[in-house]
PDB file of C-alpha atoms and ligand atoms in Angstrom:
ATOM      1  CA  MET A 274      17.361   8.089  27.443  1.00  0.00           C
ATOM      2  CA  ASP A 275      17.827   4.395  27.449  1.00  0.00           C
ATOM      3  CA  TYR A 276      17.904   3.867  23.588  1.00  0.00           C
ATOM      4  CA  HIS A 277      18.431   0.059  23.957  1.00  0.00           C
ATOM      5  CA  ALA A 278      15.492  -0.451  26.203  1.00  0.00           C
ATOM      6  CA  LEU A 279      13.242   1.717  23.872  1.00  0.00           C
ATOM      7  CA  ALA A 280      14.215  -0.232  21.018  1.00  0.00           C
ATOM      8  CA  LYS A 281      13.404  -3.502  22.815  1.00  0.00           C
ATOM      9  CA  ARG A 282       9.872  -2.346  23.652  1.00  0.00           C
ATOM     10  CA  PHE A 283       9.599  -1.088  19.881  1.00  0.00           C
ATOM     11  CA  TRP A 284      10.467  -4.535  18.648  1.00  0.00           C
ATOM     12  CA  GLN A 285       8.176  -6.243  21.157  1.00  0.00           C
ATOM     13  CA  GLN A 286       5.200  -3.922  20.284  1.00  0.00           C
ATOM     14  CA  GLY A 287       5.723  -2.770  16.707  1.00  0.00           C
ATOM     15  CA  TYR A 288       5.374   0.719  17.903  1.00  0.00           C
ATOM     16  CA  LEU A 289       6.505   3.071  20.442  1.00  0.00           C
ATOM     17  CA  VAL A 290       5.042   6.370  21.967  1.00  0.00           C
ATOM     18  CA  ILE A 291       7.175   8.946  23.574  1.00  0.00           C
ATOM     19  CA  GLU A 292       5.312  12.003  24.787  1.00  0.00           C
ATOM     20  CA  ASN A 293       7.104  15.515  25.238  1.00  0.00           C
ATOM     21  CA  PHE A 294       9.871  14.431  22.795  1.00  0.00           C
ATOM     22  CA  PHE A 295       9.814  17.545  21.099  1.00  0.00           C
ATOM     23  CA  ASP A 296      10.004  21.294  22.069  1.00  0.00           C
ATOM     24  CA  PRO A 297       6.433  22.689  22.191  1.00  0.00           C
ATOM     25  CA  GLN A 298       7.631  25.844  20.830  1.00  0.00           C
ATOM     26  CA  LEU A 299       9.067  24.188  17.940  1.00  0.00           C
ATOM     27  CA  MET A 300       6.090  22.187  17.403  1.00  0.00           C
ATOM     28  CA  ALA A 301       3.843  25.328  17.521  1.00  0.00           C
ATOM     29  CA  ARG A 302       6.111  26.841  14.791  1.00  0.00           C
ATOM     30  CA  TYR A 303       5.709  23.555  12.815  1.00  0.00           C
ATOM     31  CA  ASP A 304       2.019  23.538  13.175  1.00  0.00           C
ATOM     32  CA  SER A 305       1.688  27.314  11.994  1.00  0.00           C
ATOM     33  CA  ALA A 306       3.897  26.522   8.713  1.00  0.00           C
ATOM     34  CA  ILE A 307       1.463  23.504   8.034  1.00  0.00           C
ATOM     35  CA  GLN A 308      -1.589  25.603   8.596  1.00  0.00           C
ATOM     36  CA  THR A 309      -0.522  28.274   6.324  1.00  0.00           C
ATOM     37  CA  HIS A 310       0.313  25.574   3.684  1.00  0.00           C
ATOM     38  CA  PHE A 311      -3.055  24.177   3.740  1.00  0.00           C
ATOM     39  CA  ASN A 312      -5.056  27.170   4.167  1.00  0.00           C
ATOM     40  CA  ALA A 313      -3.907  28.017   0.696  1.00  0.00           C
ATOM     41  CA  GLY A 314      -5.852  25.026  -0.770  1.00  0.00           C
ATOM     42  CA  PRO A 315      -3.413  22.270  -1.212  1.00  0.00           C
ATOM     43  CA  GLU A 316      -3.147  20.051  -4.347  1.00  0.00           C
ATOM     44  CA  VAL A 317      -4.940  16.670  -3.977  1.00  0.00           C
ATOM     45  CA  LEU A 318      -2.222  14.223  -4.803  1.00  0.00           C
ATOM     46  CA  PHE A 319      -4.532  10.991  -4.829  1.00  0.00           C
ATOM     47  CA  ASN A 320      -6.862   9.871  -7.392  1.00  0.00           C
ATOM     48  CA  GLN A 321     -10.641   9.344  -6.966  1.00  0.00           C
ATOM     49  CA  GLU A 322     -10.683   5.741  -7.451  1.00  0.00           C
ATOM     50  CA  PHE A 323      -8.091   5.359  -4.700  1.00  0.00           C
ATOM     51  CA  LEU A 324      -9.849   7.772  -2.384  1.00  0.00           C
ATOM     52  CA  ASP A 325     -13.034   6.062  -2.853  1.00  0.00           C
ATOM     53  CA  LYS A 326     -12.043   2.258  -2.463  1.00  0.00           C
ATOM     54  CA  SER A 327      -9.329   2.814   0.128  1.00  0.00           C
ATOM     55  CA  ASP A 328     -11.409   4.727   2.787  1.00  0.00           C
ATOM     56  CA  VAL A 329      -8.511   6.998   3.063  1.00  0.00           C
ATOM     57  CA  GLU A 330      -9.031  10.814   3.034  1.00  0.00           C
ATOM     58  CA  VAL A 331      -5.539  12.480   3.614  1.00  0.00           C
ATOM     59  CA  VAL A 332      -3.326  15.048   1.666  1.00  0.00           C
ATOM     60  CA  PRO A 333       0.247  14.790   1.625  1.00  0.00           C
ATOM     61  CA  TRP A 334       2.794  17.620   1.620  1.00  0.00           C
ATOM     62  CA  PHE A 335       6.644  17.098   1.322  1.00  0.00           C
ATOM     63  CA  PRO A 336       7.904  20.596   3.079  1.00  0.00           C
ATOM     64  CA  LEU A 337      11.504  20.041   2.486  1.00  0.00           C
ATOM     65  CA  ARG A 338      11.180  19.679  -1.154  1.00  0.00           C
ATOM     66  CA  GLU A 339       9.826  23.142  -1.247  1.00  0.00           C
ATOM     67  CA  GLY A 340      12.628  24.610   0.739  1.00  0.00           C
ATOM     68  CA  GLN A 341      11.088  24.756   4.163  1.00  0.00           C
ATOM     69  CA  GLU A 342      14.066  24.274   6.011  1.00  0.00           C
ATOM     70  CA  LEU A 343      12.483  24.688   9.537  1.00  0.00           C
ATOM     71  CA  PHE A 344      11.418  20.973   8.928  1.00  0.00           C
ATOM     72  CA  ASP A 345      15.054  19.868   8.959  1.00  0.00           C
ATOM     73  CA  GLU A 346      15.217  20.474  12.615  1.00  0.00           C
ATOM     74  CA  VAL A 347      13.426  17.410  13.759  1.00  0.00           C
ATOM     75  CA  GLY A 348      15.234  15.333  11.086  1.00  0.00           C
ATOM     76  CA  GLN A 349      18.515  16.440  12.359  1.00  0.00           C
ATOM     77  CA  ASP A 350      17.672  15.907  16.026  1.00  0.00           C
ATOM     78  CA  PRO A 351      20.569  13.431  17.284  1.00  0.00           C
ATOM     79  CA  ARG A 352      18.504  11.693  19.804  1.00  0.00           C
ATOM     80  CA  LEU A 353      16.029  10.865  17.134  1.00  0.00           C
ATOM     81  CA  SER A 354      18.877   9.581  15.128  1.00  0.00           C
ATOM     82  CA  GLN A 355      20.436   7.683  17.920  1.00  0.00           C
ATOM     83  CA  LEU A 356      17.003   6.026  18.736  1.00  0.00           C
ATOM     84  CA  THR A 357      16.393   5.377  15.175  1.00  0.00           C
ATOM     85  CA  GLU A 358      20.009   3.634  14.882  1.00  0.00           C
ATOM     86  CA  ALA A 359      19.136   1.472  18.071  1.00  0.00           C
ATOM     87  CA  ILE A 360      15.795   0.208  16.051  1.00  0.00           C
ATOM     88  CA  LEU A 361      17.328  -0.219  12.761  1.00  0.00           C
ATOM     89  CA  GLY A 362      20.796  -0.830  13.020  1.00  0.00           C
ATOM     90  CA  SER A 363      23.545   0.937  11.465  1.00  0.00           C
ATOM     91  CA  GLY A 364      23.676   1.836   7.781  1.00  0.00           C
ATOM     92  CA  TRP A 365      19.929   2.833   8.141  1.00  0.00           C
ATOM     93  CA  GLY A 366      18.528   5.895   6.091  1.00  0.00           C
ATOM     94  CA  PRO A 367      16.247   8.637   6.150  1.00  0.00           C
ATOM     95  CA  GLN A 368      13.590   8.554   3.213  1.00  0.00           C
ATOM     96  CA  TYR A 369      11.655  11.825   3.313  1.00  0.00           C
ATOM     97  CA  CYS A 370       9.748  14.248   5.521  1.00  0.00           C
ATOM     98  CA  MET A 371       5.879  13.792   4.559  1.00  0.00           C
ATOM     99  CA  VAL A 372       2.960  16.062   6.451  1.00  0.00           C
ATOM    100  CA  MET A 373      -0.258  14.099   6.136  1.00  0.00           C
ATOM    101  CA  TRP A 374      -3.119  16.564   6.536  1.00  0.00           C
ATOM    102  CA  SER A 375      -6.909  15.427   7.061  1.00  0.00           C
ATOM    103  CA  PRO A 376      -9.670  18.035   6.246  1.00  0.00           C
ATOM    104  CA  PRO A 377     -12.459  18.581   8.728  1.00  0.00           C
ATOM    105  CA  GLY A 378     -15.264  15.975   8.342  1.00  0.00           C
ATOM    106  CA  SER A 379     -12.800  13.411   6.639  1.00  0.00           C
ATOM    107  CA  LYS A 380     -12.403   9.649   6.731  1.00  0.00           C
ATOM    108  CA  GLY A 381      -8.906   9.512   8.256  1.00  0.00           C
ATOM    109  CA  GLN A 382      -7.097   6.285   6.924  1.00  0.00           C
ATOM    110  CA  ALA A 383      -8.498   2.852   6.973  1.00  0.00           C
ATOM    111  CA  TRP A 384      -6.431  -0.096   8.427  1.00  0.00           C
ATOM    112  CA  HIS A 385      -3.374  -0.684   6.306  1.00  0.00           C
ATOM    113  CA  GLN A 386       0.253  -1.861   6.188  1.00  0.00           C
ATOM    114  CA  ASP A 387       2.618   0.565   4.617  1.00  0.00           C
ATOM    115  CA  CYS A 388       4.320  -2.059   2.642  1.00  0.00           C
ATOM    116  CA  PRO A 389       3.774  -5.874   1.976  1.00  0.00           C
ATOM    117  CA  PRO A 390       4.757  -7.903   4.860  1.00  0.00           C
ATOM    118  CA  GLU A 391       5.993 -11.105   3.487  1.00  0.00           C
ATOM    119  CA  ASP A 392       9.414 -10.167   3.754  1.00  0.00           C
ATOM    120  CA  GLN A 393      10.173  -9.307   7.415  1.00  0.00           C
ATOM    121  CA  ALA A 394      13.608  -7.795   6.493  1.00  0.00           C
ATOM    122  CA  HIS A 395      12.091  -5.155   4.167  1.00  0.00           C
ATOM    123  CA  PHE A 396       9.982  -2.391   5.844  1.00  0.00           C
ATOM    124  CA  ASN A 397       9.828   1.201   6.511  1.00  0.00           C
ATOM    125  CA  LEU A 398       9.841   3.013   9.889  1.00  0.00           C
ATOM    126  CA  ASN A 399       7.365   5.848  10.402  1.00  0.00           C
ATOM    127  CA  ARG A 400       8.438   8.377  12.690  1.00  0.00           C
ATOM    128  CA  LEU A 401       5.498  10.373  13.385  1.00  0.00           C
ATOM    129  CA  VAL A 402       5.674  13.859  14.954  1.00  0.00           C
ATOM    130  CA  TYR A 403       2.554  15.673  16.261  1.00  0.00           C
ATOM    131  CA  THR A 404       2.788  19.308  16.134  1.00  0.00           C
ATOM    132  CA  ALA A 405      -0.627  19.738  18.019  1.00  0.00           C
ATOM    133  CA  ASP A 406      -2.625  17.584  20.460  1.00  0.00           C
ATOM    134  CA  ILE A 407      -5.034  15.192  18.825  1.00  0.00           C
ATOM    135  CA  THR A 408      -8.344  15.443  20.865  1.00  0.00           C
ATOM    136  CA  ASP A 409     -11.890  13.955  20.945  1.00  0.00           C
ATOM    137  CA  ALA A 410     -12.921  17.138  19.335  1.00  0.00           C
ATOM    138  CA  ILE A 411     -10.419  17.090  16.598  1.00  0.00           C
ATOM    139  CA  GLY A 412     -10.781  13.369  16.133  1.00  0.00           C
ATOM    140  CA  GLY A 413      -8.355  11.238  14.163  1.00  0.00           C
ATOM    141  CA  TYR A 414      -6.838   9.188  16.863  1.00  0.00           C
ATOM    142  CA  THR A 415      -4.285   6.579  15.602  1.00  0.00           C
ATOM    143  CA  GLN A 416      -4.992   2.886  16.256  1.00  0.00           C
ATOM    144  CA  VAL A 417      -2.586   0.103  16.058  1.00  0.00           C
ATOM    145  CA  VAL A 418      -2.669  -3.566  16.761  1.00  0.00           C
ATOM    146  CA  PRO A 419       0.210  -4.363  19.243  1.00  0.00           C
ATOM    147  CA  GLY A 420       2.555  -7.056  17.889  1.00  0.00           C
ATOM    148  CA  SER A 421       1.098  -7.099  14.430  1.00  0.00           C
ATOM    149  CA  HIS A 422       4.050  -6.307  12.689  1.00  0.00           C
ATOM    150  CA  ARG A 423       4.861 -10.239  13.207  1.00  0.00           C
ATOM    151  CA  ARG A 424       1.371 -11.592  12.413  1.00  0.00           C
ATOM    152  CA  GLY A 425       1.711 -11.249   8.495  1.00  0.00           C
ATOM    153  CA  GLU A 426      -0.833  -9.832   6.234  1.00  0.00           C
ATOM    154  CA  LEU A 427      -3.745  -7.617   7.521  1.00  0.00           C
ATOM    155  CA  PRO A 428      -6.836  -9.589   7.509  1.00  0.00           C
ATOM    156  CA  ALA A 429      -9.074  -9.268   4.403  1.00  0.00           C
ATOM    157  CA  GLY A 430     -12.453  -8.028   4.984  1.00  0.00           C
ATOM    158  CA  PRO A 431     -14.547  -4.760   5.698  1.00  0.00           C
ATOM    159  CA  THR A 432     -12.374  -1.388   5.901  1.00  0.00           C
ATOM    160  CA  ASP A 433     -14.014  -0.398   9.051  1.00  0.00           C
ATOM    161  CA  GLN A 434     -13.736  -3.673  11.033  1.00  0.00           C
ATOM    162  CA  ASP A 435     -12.318  -3.755  14.525  1.00  0.00           C
ATOM    163  CA  PHE A 436      -9.732  -5.786  16.072  1.00  0.00           C
ATOM    164  CA  ALA A 437     -10.254  -7.113  19.576  1.00  0.00           C
ATOM    165  CA  ASP A 438      -6.747  -6.160  20.438  1.00  0.00           C
ATOM    166  CA  GLN A 439      -6.480  -2.762  18.792  1.00  0.00           C
ATOM    167  CA  VAL A 440      -5.081   0.225  20.904  1.00  0.00           C
ATOM    168  CA  THR A 441      -5.905   3.900  20.582  1.00  0.00           C
ATOM    169  CA  LEU A 442      -3.064   6.328  20.836  1.00  0.00           C
ATOM    170  CA  ARG A 443      -3.716  10.025  21.793  1.00  0.00           C
ATOM    171  CA  PRO A 444      -0.780  11.880  20.840  1.00  0.00           C
ATOM    172  CA  LYS A 445      -0.207  15.355  21.976  1.00  0.00           C
ATOM    173  CA  ARG A 446       1.970  18.190  20.773  1.00  0.00           C
ATOM    174  CA  GLY A 447       5.644  16.936  20.839  1.00  0.00           C
ATOM    175  CA  THR A 448       4.701  13.431  20.973  1.00  0.00           C
ATOM    176  CA  LEU A 449       6.940  10.901  18.886  1.00  0.00           C
ATOM    177  CA  VAL A 450       5.209   7.656  17.624  1.00  0.00           C
ATOM    178  CA  LEU A 451       7.762   5.255  16.065  1.00  0.00           C
ATOM    179  CA  LEU A 452       5.603   2.709  13.882  1.00  0.00           C
ATOM    180  CA  HIS A 453       6.949  -0.367  12.005  1.00  0.00           C
ATOM    181  CA  GLY A 454       5.428  -0.286   8.558  1.00  0.00           C
ATOM    182  CA  HIS A 455       4.131  -3.899   8.781  1.00  0.00           C
ATOM    183  CA  THR A 456       2.152  -3.065  12.078  1.00  0.00           C
ATOM    184  CA  TRP A 457      -1.698  -2.849  11.371  1.00  0.00           C
ATOM    185  CA  HIS A 458      -2.612   0.710  11.794  1.00  0.00           C
ATOM    186  CA  ARG A 459      -5.198   3.315  10.935  1.00  0.00           C
ATOM    187  CA  VAL A 460      -6.434   6.821  11.831  1.00  0.00           C
ATOM    188  CA  GLN A 461      -9.981   7.333  12.932  1.00  0.00           C
ATOM    189  CA  PRO A 462     -12.558   9.822  11.182  1.00  0.00           C
ATOM    190  CA  VAL A 463     -11.474  13.506  11.704  1.00  0.00           C
ATOM    191  CA  GLN A 464     -13.681  16.289  12.911  1.00  0.00           C
ATOM    192  CA  GLN A 465     -11.581  19.179  12.693  1.00  0.00           C
ATOM    193  CA  HIS A 466      -8.296  19.412  10.554  1.00  0.00           C
ATOM    194  CA  ARG A 467      -5.635  17.276  11.780  1.00  0.00           C
ATOM    195  CA  SER A 468      -2.026  16.404  10.765  1.00  0.00           C
ATOM    196  CA  SER A 469       0.961  14.216  11.662  1.00  0.00           C
ATOM    197  CA  THR A 470       4.560  14.800  10.163  1.00  0.00           C
ATOM    198  CA  ASN A 471       6.454  11.801   9.185  1.00  0.00           C
ATOM    199  CA  TYR A 472      10.042  11.206   9.043  1.00  0.00           C
ATOM    200  CA  ARG A 473      10.109   7.954   7.268  1.00  0.00           C
ATOM    201  CA  ALA A 474      13.455   5.897   7.495  1.00  0.00           C
ATOM    202  CA  ALA A 475      14.537   2.354   6.583  1.00  0.00           C
ATOM    203  CA  PRO A 476      17.223  -0.135   7.526  1.00  0.00           C
ATOM    204  CA  ALA A 477      20.217  -0.366   5.239  1.00  0.00           C
ATOM    205  CA  GLY A 478      19.422  -2.170   2.041  1.00  0.00           C
ATOM    206  CA  THR A 479      15.740  -1.312   1.753  1.00  0.00           C
ATOM    207  CA  PRO A 480      14.540  -0.433  -1.699  1.00  0.00           C
ATOM    208  CA  GLU A 481      13.878   3.218  -2.171  1.00  0.00           C
ATOM    209  CA  ASP A 482      10.141   2.540  -3.036  1.00  0.00           C
ATOM    210  CA  ILE A 483       9.454   0.090  -0.235  1.00  0.00           C
ATOM    211  CA  THR A 484       6.218   2.003   0.419  1.00  0.00           C
ATOM    212  CA  ASP A 485       4.986   2.082  -3.311  1.00  0.00           C
ATOM    213  CA  VAL A 486       2.437  -0.919  -2.449  1.00  0.00           C
ATOM    214  CA  CYS A 487       0.274  -0.600   0.419  1.00  0.00           C
ATOM    215  CA  VAL A 488      -1.919  -3.325   1.829  1.00  0.00           C
ATOM    216  CA  TYR A 489      -5.576  -2.600   2.953  1.00  0.00           C
ATOM    217  CA  CYS A 490      -8.158  -4.841   3.966  1.00  0.00           C
ATOM    218  CA  ASN A 491      -9.855  -4.655   0.521  1.00  0.00           C
ATOM    219  CA  MET A 492      -6.973  -4.342  -1.789  1.00  0.00           C
ATOM    220  CA  ARG A 493      -3.363  -3.877  -2.521  1.00  0.00           C
ATOM    221  CA  TYR A 494      -2.726  -0.522  -4.124  1.00  0.00           C
ATOM    222  CA  ARG A 495       0.352   0.523  -5.955  1.00  0.00           C
ATOM    223  CA  PHE A 496       0.805   4.498  -5.614  1.00  0.00           C
ATOM    224  CA  SER A 497       3.467   4.928  -8.659  1.00  0.00           C
ATOM    225  CA  THR A 498       0.689   3.312 -11.250  1.00  0.00           C
ATOM    226  CA  GLU A 499      -2.037   4.339  -9.566  1.00  0.00           C
ATOM    227  CA  GLU A 500      -3.754   0.931  -9.650  1.00  0.00           C
ATOM    228  CA  VAL A 501      -5.311  -1.664  -7.624  1.00  0.00           C
ATOM    229  CA  VAL A 502      -2.781  -4.610  -7.862  1.00  0.00           C
ATOM    230  CA  GLU A 503      -4.983  -7.234  -5.882  1.00  0.00           C
ATOM    231  CA  GLN A 504      -8.569  -7.169  -4.677  1.00  0.00           C
ATOM    232  CA  ARG A 505      -8.912  -8.622  -1.148  1.00  0.00           C
ATOM    233  CA  GLY A 506     -11.992 -10.060   0.414  1.00  0.00           C
ATOM    234  CA  LEU A 507     -15.344  -9.314  -0.984  1.00  0.00           C
ATOM    235  CA  ALA A 508     -14.476  -5.865  -2.354  1.00  0.00           C
TER     236      ALA A 508
HETATM  237  O1  AKG B 768      -0.985  10.085  11.258  1.00  0.00           O
HETATM  238  C1  AKG B 768      -0.869   9.059  11.788  1.00  0.00           C
HETATM  239  O2  AKG B 768      -1.210   9.043  13.081  1.00  0.00           O
HETATM  240  C2  AKG B 768      -0.555   7.825  11.244  1.00  0.00           C
HETATM  241  C3  AKG B 768      -0.096   7.866   9.735  1.00  0.00           C
HETATM  242  C4  AKG B 768      -0.061   6.532   8.912  1.00  0.00           C
HETATM  243  O3  AKG B 768      -0.958   5.817   9.066  1.00  0.00           O
HETATM  244  C5  AKG B 768       0.781   6.293   8.065  1.00  0.00           C
HETATM  245  O4  AKG B 768       1.990   7.237   7.967  1.00  0.00           O
HETATM  246  O5  AKG B 768       0.763   5.296   7.476  1.00  0.00           O
END
């Protein structure tokens, strides 16, 4: 694998898609652990005001915090570490492993940037692993705006606006998507249950709470205090 060439493409586009990166059998084991967890009726960690205003409907789960060591295997993958190092440079660090689960008939996630884009040196890297194919029947395709990691703040406006240059990603079981936290991105509405597993990482010197404030088209929201810190557009 030419890590240097992949890193170059990542920095041009603000994202990178690599199909068949992970072993399908490992992905199937991940998928059944995820289904077992969510079939048990997961805790909803976001408050209702956030869910209503953000047009986000997703339930996070941190399996490594619950001793699910199976989820270590991707985090320890030397190819993933080398690719991450080529993108973020030496001294980068892993943050956490978070499964994002969308129930059937849910909204997905409206356009957002994971952290404020004003300081280009401060950002998170999403390392998204897909344990099952995302299909037309499931819904929840990921959409991104190429190059938007260098275009500053996500435009204010309706949460469901389209961008002329948006691109739709259709990840399959075993696909790795690397996504810069400043890149404008969203998850389309979901028909059947859908998940992605995110091994977030960040460059050396990034504050641990880099993703505490998320930028949406209609607001900036701080998760730690559960408050809208800025209204945007007509919201
Ligand atoms: O699940 C996905 O495909 C994208 C996840 C996402 O939007 C995020 O981690 O901020």
